[in-house]
PDB file of C-alpha atoms in Angstrom:
ATOM      1  CA  MET H   1      99.307 145.982  58.094  1.00 60.00           C
ATOM      2  CA  LYS H   2      98.871 149.221  60.008  1.00 62.00           C
ATOM      3  CA  ASP H   3     101.262 150.573  57.211  1.00 66.00           C
ATOM      4  CA  ARG H   4      99.074 149.885  54.665  1.00 73.00           C
ATOM      5  CA  LEU H   5      95.614 151.061  55.849  1.00 76.00           C
ATOM      6  CA  HIS H   6      97.445 155.081  56.121  1.00 80.00           C
ATOM      7  CA  TRP H   7      95.522 155.245  52.404  1.00 84.00           C
ATOM      8  CA  VAL H   8      91.781 155.065  53.818  1.00 89.00           C
ATOM      9  CA  PRO H   9      90.836 158.135  56.417  1.00 90.00           C
ATOM     10  CA  SER H  10      92.211 160.503  52.527  1.00 90.00           C
ATOM     11  CA  PHE H  11      91.086 158.116  50.003  1.00 92.00           C
ATOM     12  CA  VAL H  12      87.299 157.893  51.365  1.00 94.00           C
ATOM     13  CA  THR H  13      87.195 161.509  53.084  1.00 93.00           C
ATOM     14  CA  GLY H  14      87.771 162.667  48.934  1.00 93.00           C
ATOM     15  CA  ALA H  15      84.778 160.233  48.146  1.00 93.00           C
ATOM     16  CA  ALA H  16      82.314 161.450  50.070  1.00 93.00           C
ATOM     17  CA  SER H  17      83.014 164.892  49.389  1.00 93.00           C
ATOM     18  CA  ALA H  18      82.930 164.223  45.677  1.00 93.00           C
ATOM     19  CA  THR H  19      79.856 162.283  46.385  1.00 91.00           C
ATOM     20  CA  THR H  20      77.696 164.915  47.971  1.00 92.00           C
ATOM     21  CA  ALA H  21      79.336 167.507  45.243  1.00 91.00           C
ATOM     22  CA  THR H  22      77.698 165.760  42.752  1.00 90.00           C
ATOM     23  CA  VAL H  23      74.206 165.171  44.306  1.00 89.00           C
ATOM     24  CA  ALA H  24      74.482 169.435  44.872  1.00 89.00           C
ATOM     25  CA  VAL H  25      75.246 170.334  41.357  1.00 88.00           C
ATOM     26  CA  ALA H  26      72.267 166.744  40.718  1.00 84.00           C
ATOM     27  CA  LEU H  27      69.982 168.451  42.617  1.00 84.00           C
ATOM     28  CA  LEU H  28      70.504 171.928  42.778  1.00 84.00           C
ATOM     29  CA  LEU H  29      70.540 172.066  38.697  1.00 79.00           C
ATOM     30  CA  TYR H  30      68.030 173.659  36.821  1.00 68.00           C
ATOM     31  CA  SER H  31      67.152 173.943  33.224  1.00 59.00           C
ATOM     32  CA  GLY H  32      66.592 177.174  31.459  1.00 60.00           C
ATOM     33  CA  GLU H  33      68.630 179.601  30.491  1.00 63.00           C
ATOM     34  CA  GLY H  34      70.486 180.461  33.761  1.00 68.00           C
ATOM     35  CA  MET H  35      71.632 177.015  33.785  1.00 79.00           C
ATOM     36  CA  LEU H  36      75.165 177.871  32.988  1.00 82.00           C
ATOM     37  CA  ARG H  37      74.765 180.524  35.606  1.00 83.00           C
ATOM     38  CA  SER H  38      73.830 177.597  38.160  1.00 84.00           C
ATOM     39  CA  LEU H  39      76.507 175.799  37.674  1.00 87.00           C
ATOM     40  CA  ILE H  40      79.497 177.928  37.704  1.00 89.00           C
ATOM     41  CA  LEU H  41      78.006 179.130  41.611  1.00 89.00           C
ATOM     42  CA  ILE H  42      77.541 175.530  42.794  1.00 90.00           C
ATOM     43  CA  VAL H  43      80.645 174.844  41.582  1.00 91.00           C
ATOM     44  CA  ALA H  44      82.689 177.641  42.671  1.00 93.00           C
ATOM     45  CA  PHE H  45      80.832 177.796  46.343  1.00 93.00           C
ATOM     46  CA  GLU H  46      81.784 174.096  46.536  1.00 92.00           C
ATOM     47  CA  LEU H  47      85.753 175.081  45.744  1.00 93.00           C
ATOM     48  CA  ALA H  48      85.807 177.437  47.913  1.00 94.00           C
ATOM     49  CA  ALA H  49      84.476 175.580  50.566  1.00 93.00           C
ATOM     50  CA  LEU H  50      87.057 172.735  50.171  1.00 92.00           C
ATOM     51  CA  GLY H  51      89.881 175.814  49.773  1.00 92.00           C
ATOM     52  CA  LEU H  52      88.569 177.515  52.817  1.00 92.00           C
ATOM     53  CA  GLY H  53      88.233 174.476  55.138  1.00 91.00           C
ATOM     54  CA  LEU H  54      92.087 172.789  53.724  1.00 89.00           C
ATOM     55  CA  GLY H  55      93.865 176.303  54.061  1.00 85.00           C
ATOM     56  CA  PHE H  56      91.615 178.438  56.780  1.00 80.00           C
ATOM     57  CA  GLY H  57      90.356 175.621  59.031  1.00 64.00           C
ATOM     58  CA  VAL H  58      90.856 175.459  62.886  1.00 63.00           C
ATOM     59  CA  ALA H  59      95.573 175.098  62.918  1.00 67.00           C
ATOM     60  CA  VAL H  60      96.316 172.134  64.268  1.00 59.00           C
ATOM     61  CA  PRO H  61      97.326 172.749  67.726  1.00 64.00           C
ATOM     62  CA  THR H  62     101.669 171.800  67.976  1.00 67.00           C
ATOM     63  CA  THR H  63     101.656 168.947  70.901  1.00 72.00           C
ATOM     64  CA  ARG H  64     100.732 165.512  70.045  1.00 70.00           C
ATOM     65  CA  ALA H  65      97.936 165.194  72.731  1.00 76.00           C
ATOM     66  CA  GLU H  66      96.050 167.827  71.347  1.00 76.00           C
ATOM     67  CA  ALA H  67      96.444 167.600  68.170  1.00 74.00           C
ATOM     68  CA  LEU H  68      95.033 164.315  68.325  1.00 80.00           C
ATOM     69  CA  VAL H  69      91.896 165.918  70.108  1.00 82.00           C
ATOM     70  CA  SER H  70      91.600 168.211  67.330  1.00 81.00           C
ATOM     71  CA  LEU H  71      91.347 165.206  64.382  1.00 86.00           C
ATOM     72  CA  ARG H  72      88.791 163.153  66.547  1.00 88.00           C
ATOM     73  CA  ARG H  73      86.715 166.591  66.683  1.00 90.00           C
ATOM     74  CA  ARG H  74      87.455 167.262  62.675  1.00 92.00           C
ATOM     75  CA  TRP H  75      85.851 163.736  61.959  1.00 94.00           C
ATOM     76  CA  LEU H  76      83.042 164.525  64.312  1.00 95.00           C
ATOM     77  CA  SER H  77      82.135 167.228  62.347  1.00 95.00           C
ATOM     78  CA  VAL H  78      82.620 165.529  58.644  1.00 95.00           C
ATOM     79  CA  LEU H  79      80.275 162.987  60.321  1.00 96.00           C
ATOM     80  CA  VAL H  80      77.518 165.433  61.571  1.00 96.00           C
ATOM     81  CA  ALA H  81      77.445 167.082  58.528  1.00 95.00           C
ATOM     82  CA  PHE H  82      77.150 163.910  56.176  1.00 95.00           C
ATOM     83  CA  LEU H  83      74.169 162.991  58.385  1.00 95.00           C
ATOM     84  CA  ALA H  84      72.687 166.445  58.194  1.00 95.00           C
ATOM     85  CA  ALA H  85      73.421 166.044  53.779  1.00 94.00           C
ATOM     86  CA  SER H  86      71.633 163.013  54.187  1.00 92.00           C
ATOM     87  CA  ILE H  87      68.862 164.014  55.932  1.00 92.00           C
ATOM     88  CA  PHE H  88      68.402 166.983  53.975  1.00 91.00           C
ATOM     89  CA  VAL H  89      69.240 164.833  50.228  1.00 89.00           C
ATOM     90  CA  LEU H  90      65.203 162.776  52.179  1.00 88.00           C
ATOM     91  CA  ALA H  91      63.426 165.857  52.363  1.00 86.00           C
ATOM     92  CA  TRP H  92      64.418 166.773  48.603  1.00 85.00           C
ATOM     93  CA  LEU H  93      63.673 163.337  47.213  1.00 80.00           C
ATOM     94  CA  PHE H  94      60.115 162.545  49.088  1.00 80.00           C
ATOM     95  CA  LYS H  95      58.429 165.736  49.987  1.00 78.00           C
ATOM     96  CA  ALA H  96      56.574 167.272  47.696  1.00 66.00           C
ATOM     97  CA  GLY H  97      57.302 170.454  46.422  1.00 64.00           C
ATOM     98  CA  PHE H  98      60.435 170.747  48.925  1.00 71.00           C
ATOM     99  CA  GLY H  99      63.180 171.768  46.417  1.00 66.00           C
ATOM    100  CA  ALA H 100      60.608 174.193  44.693  1.00 68.00           C
ATOM    101  CA  ARG H 101      62.003 177.398  47.397  1.00 75.00           C
ATOM    102  CA  ALA H 102      64.105 179.675  47.237  1.00 79.00           C
ATOM    103  CA  GLY H 103      65.147 179.213  51.007  1.00 83.00           C
ATOM    104  CA  THR H 104      65.440 175.315  50.413  1.00 85.00           C
ATOM    105  CA  GLN H 105      67.429 175.622  47.153  1.00 85.00           C
ATOM    106  CA  ALA H 106      69.808 177.908  49.137  1.00 89.00           C
ATOM    107  CA  LEU H 107      69.998 175.247  52.431  1.00 91.00           C
ATOM    108  CA  GLY H 108      70.646 172.712  50.186  1.00 89.00           C
ATOM    109  CA  LEU H 109      74.161 174.712  48.707  1.00 91.00           C
ATOM    110  CA  ALA H 110      75.248 174.997  52.239  1.00 93.00           C
ATOM    111  CA  LEU H 111      74.646 171.417  53.826  1.00 93.00           C
ATOM    112  CA  LEU H 112      75.657 169.851  50.342  1.00 92.00           C
ATOM    113  CA  ALA H 113      77.776 171.713  49.150  1.00 90.00           C
ATOM    114  CA  GLY H 114      79.025 173.785  51.402  1.00 94.00           C
ATOM    115  CA  LEU H 115      79.387 172.717  55.066  1.00 94.00           C
ATOM    116  CA  PRO H 116      80.507 169.066  54.403  1.00 95.00           C
ATOM    117  CA  LEU H 117      83.224 170.515  52.043  1.00 95.00           C
ATOM    118  CA  TYR H 118      83.989 172.620  54.101  1.00 95.00           C
ATOM    119  CA  THR H 119      84.373 169.900  56.884  1.00 94.00           C
ATOM    120  CA  GLY H 120      85.993 167.555  54.860  1.00 94.00           C
ATOM    121  CA  GLY H 121      88.132 170.001  53.622  1.00 92.00           C
ATOM    122  CA  GLN H 122      89.080 170.568  57.174  1.00 91.00           C
ATOM    123  CA  LEU H 123      89.968 167.318  57.764  1.00 91.00           C
ATOM    124  CA  LEU H 124      91.966 167.011  55.088  1.00 90.00           C
ATOM    125  CA  ALA H 125      94.210 168.639  56.200  1.00 87.00           C
ATOM    126  CA  ALA H 126      94.278 167.669  59.525  1.00 86.00           C
ATOM    127  CA  ILE H 127      95.286 163.800  58.221  1.00 85.00           C
ATOM    128  CA  SER H 128      98.060 165.495  55.961  1.00 82.00           C
ATOM    129  CA  ALA H 129      99.432 167.252  58.833  1.00 77.00           C
ATOM    130  CA  ASP H 130      98.972 164.693  61.351  1.00 69.00           C
ATOM    131  CA  GLY H 131     101.572 161.350  62.155  1.00 54.00           C
ATOM    132  CA  SER H 132      99.289 159.047  60.932  1.00 45.00           C
ATOM    133  CA  GLY H 133      98.947 160.708  58.084  1.00 42.00           C
ATOM    134  CA  ARG H 134     102.815 160.970  56.999  1.00 46.00           C
ATOM    135  CA  GLY H 135     103.660 157.517  58.502  1.00 45.00           C
ATOM    136  CA  SER H 136     106.371 155.728  59.626  1.00 42.00           C
ATOM    137  CA  GLY H 137     108.460 158.446  56.315  1.00 41.00           C
ATOM    138  CA  GLY H 138     108.144 161.336  59.805  1.00 40.00           C
ATOM    139  CA  VAL H 139     107.649 164.776  57.696  1.00 39.00           C
ATOM    140  CA  GLY H 140     106.687 165.006  54.119  1.00 40.00           C
ATOM    141  CA  GLY H 141     107.280 161.028  54.759  1.00 45.00           C
ATOM    142  CA  PRO H 142     106.077 158.903  51.704  1.00 46.00           C
ATOM    143  CA  VAL H 143     102.322 158.892  52.804  1.00 51.00           C
ATOM    144  CA  GLY H 144     102.116 162.273  53.964  1.00 52.00           C
ATOM    145  CA  GLY H 145     102.963 163.112  50.562  1.00 59.00           C
ATOM    146  CA  ARG H 146     100.490 161.784  48.700  1.00 80.00           C
ATOM    147  CA  VAL H 147      97.021 162.260  50.743  1.00 83.00           C
ATOM    148  CA  GLY H 148      95.873 164.229  48.611  1.00 84.00           C
ATOM    149  CA  ALA H 149      96.776 162.324  45.692  1.00 88.00           C
ATOM    150  CA  PHE H 150      94.547 159.793  47.584  1.00 91.00           C
ATOM    151  CA  ALA H 151      92.083 162.299  48.131  1.00 92.00           C
ATOM    152  CA  THR H 152      91.662 163.243  44.445  1.00 92.00           C
ATOM    153  CA  LEU H 153      91.726 159.679  43.932  1.00 93.00           C
ATOM    154  CA  GLY H 154      88.660 158.802  46.131  1.00 93.00           C
ATOM    155  CA  ALA H 155      86.725 161.995  44.291  1.00 93.00           C
ATOM    156  CA  CYS H 156      87.406 160.533  41.485  1.00 94.00           C
ATOM    157  CA  ALA H 157      86.021 157.375  42.678  1.00 92.00           C
ATOM    158  CA  GLY H 158      82.890 159.545  43.954  1.00 90.00           C
ATOM    159  CA  VAL H 159      82.203 161.060  41.053  1.00 90.00           C
ATOM    160  CA  LEU H 160      81.640 158.090  38.996  1.00 90.00           C
ATOM    161  CA  VAL H 161      80.003 156.102  41.475  1.00 86.00           C
ATOM    162  CA  THR H 162      77.773 159.036  42.029  1.00 86.00           C
ATOM    163  CA  GLY H 163      76.961 159.198  38.433  1.00 83.00           C
ATOM    164  CA  LEU H 164      76.462 155.613  37.618  1.00 81.00           C
ATOM    165  CA  SER H 165      73.959 154.803  40.125  1.00 75.00           C
ATOM    166  CA  GLY H 166      71.779 157.066  38.066  1.00 60.00           C
ATOM    167  CA  LEU H 167      70.655 159.464  40.458  1.00 65.00           C
ATOM    168  CA  GLY H 168      67.164 158.191  40.693  1.00 64.00           C
ATOM    169  CA  ARG H 169      65.057 158.596  44.231  1.00 60.00           C
ATOM    170  CA  VAL H 170      66.791 155.564  45.585  1.00 61.00           C
ATOM    171  CA  GLY H 171      69.685 156.077  44.594  1.00 78.00           C
ATOM    172  CA  VAL H 172      71.223 158.919  46.196  1.00 83.00           C
ATOM    173  CA  PRO H 173      69.632 158.641  49.268  1.00 84.00           C
ATOM    174  CA  SER H 174      70.861 154.999  49.782  1.00 86.00           C
ATOM    175  CA  LEU H 175      74.446 156.592  48.678  1.00 87.00           C
ATOM    176  CA  MET H 176      75.014 159.396  50.641  1.00 89.00           C
ATOM    177  CA  PHE H 177      74.004 156.971  53.870  1.00 91.00           C
ATOM    178  CA  PHE H 178      76.291 154.759  52.484  1.00 90.00           C
ATOM    179  CA  MET H 179      78.893 157.284  52.111  1.00 92.00           C
ATOM    180  CA  LEU H 180      78.022 158.028  55.925  1.00 93.00           C
ATOM    181  CA  MET H 181      78.500 154.826  56.605  1.00 94.00           C
ATOM    182  CA  ALA H 182      82.223 154.676  55.190  1.00 94.00           C
ATOM    183  CA  LEU H 183      83.089 157.525  56.527  1.00 94.00           C
ATOM    184  CA  SER H 184      82.460 155.342  59.881  1.00 94.00           C
ATOM    185  CA  GLY H 185      84.549 152.893  59.192  1.00 93.00           C
ATOM    186  CA  ALA H 186      87.442 154.845  58.218  1.00 92.00           C
ATOM    187  CA  ALA H 187      87.689 157.302  60.845  1.00 91.00           C
ATOM    188  CA  LEU H 188      87.749 153.341  62.934  1.00 90.00           C
ATOM    189  CA  VAL H 189      90.031 152.803  60.458  1.00 89.00           C
ATOM    190  CA  GLN H 190      92.594 155.970  61.936  1.00 86.00           C
ATOM    191  CA  GLY H 191      91.111 155.535  65.366  1.00 84.00           C
ATOM    192  CA  TRP H 192      93.085 151.731  65.542  1.00 84.00           C
ATOM    193  CA  LEU H 193      95.798 153.907  63.400  1.00 80.00           C
ATOM    194  CA  LEU H 194      95.935 156.203  66.489  1.00 77.00           C
ATOM    195  CA  ARG H 195      95.932 153.677  69.430  1.00 74.00           C
ATOM    196  CA  ASP H 196      99.290 153.433  69.998  1.00 59.00           C
ATOM    197  CA  GLU H 197     100.124 156.863  69.789  1.00 57.00           C
ATOM    198  CA  ALA H 198      97.545 157.970  71.649  1.00 52.00           C
ATOM    199  CA  SER H 199      98.377 155.925  74.860  1.00 53.00           C
ATOM    200  CA  PRO H 200      99.095 157.726  77.776  1.00 50.00           C
ATOM    201  CA  ALA H 201     103.027 156.166  78.073  1.00 47.00           C
ATOM    202  CA  VAL H 202     103.919 157.119  74.490  1.00 46.00           C
ATOM    203  CA  VAL H 203     101.613 161.063  74.744  1.00 46.00           C
ATOM    204  CA  GLY H 204     103.447 161.310  77.679  1.00 49.00           C
ATOM    205  CA  ARG H 205     107.292 160.657  76.058  1.00 49.00           C
ATOM    206  CA  GLU H 206     106.374 162.928  73.191  1.00 47.00           C
ATOM    207  CA  SER H 207     104.927 165.994  75.997  1.00 47.00           C
ATOM    208  CA  GLY H 208     108.814 165.317  78.169  1.00 49.00           C
ATOM    209  CA  ALA H 209     111.043 165.309  75.324  1.00 45.00           C
ATOM    210  CA  GLU H 210     109.020 169.047  73.831  1.00 47.00           C
TER     211      GLU H 210
END
């Protein structure tokens, strides 16, 4: 049963990251002569945030116990980032004139296009490096080698769901909070997957082996 659910955390993380990236484009992009320049800036910022999270985040600790603690912290960081993004979307859509200020748009770029993708990239890197992301196949095992594929498929689903939702006043906040709940569920799934590995007996055996 557990082996069949290893794809869930990376898939949901990819879906949620793509959702907030699409929402950022929809809210921050404006029509006019500078539309293409604005689109390029937003997409470049999103890709840079994701790349930094994947490649230059906090290094996963070498010991198993520390790695599990680090993974939990990254889940918490993702949840906090998406909560902040969801609250910002509510303020943007339901407070008149909120999105017209330059400072608000810069804050939106950080909270929608930057922080969620950066923390999502960090989390995907940790899932890929962790034993739960590798599954029972060890380093480079069948599940670990497909973390990027699951995340990309999740990102595809996130973009489609966001686009089909219509990006209306009610649809966008509901979708953001739904993704926040989906991330919470995925975190619980991974916690369940890690339960046996996080037990003191298992950690003690692995620490002794090192």
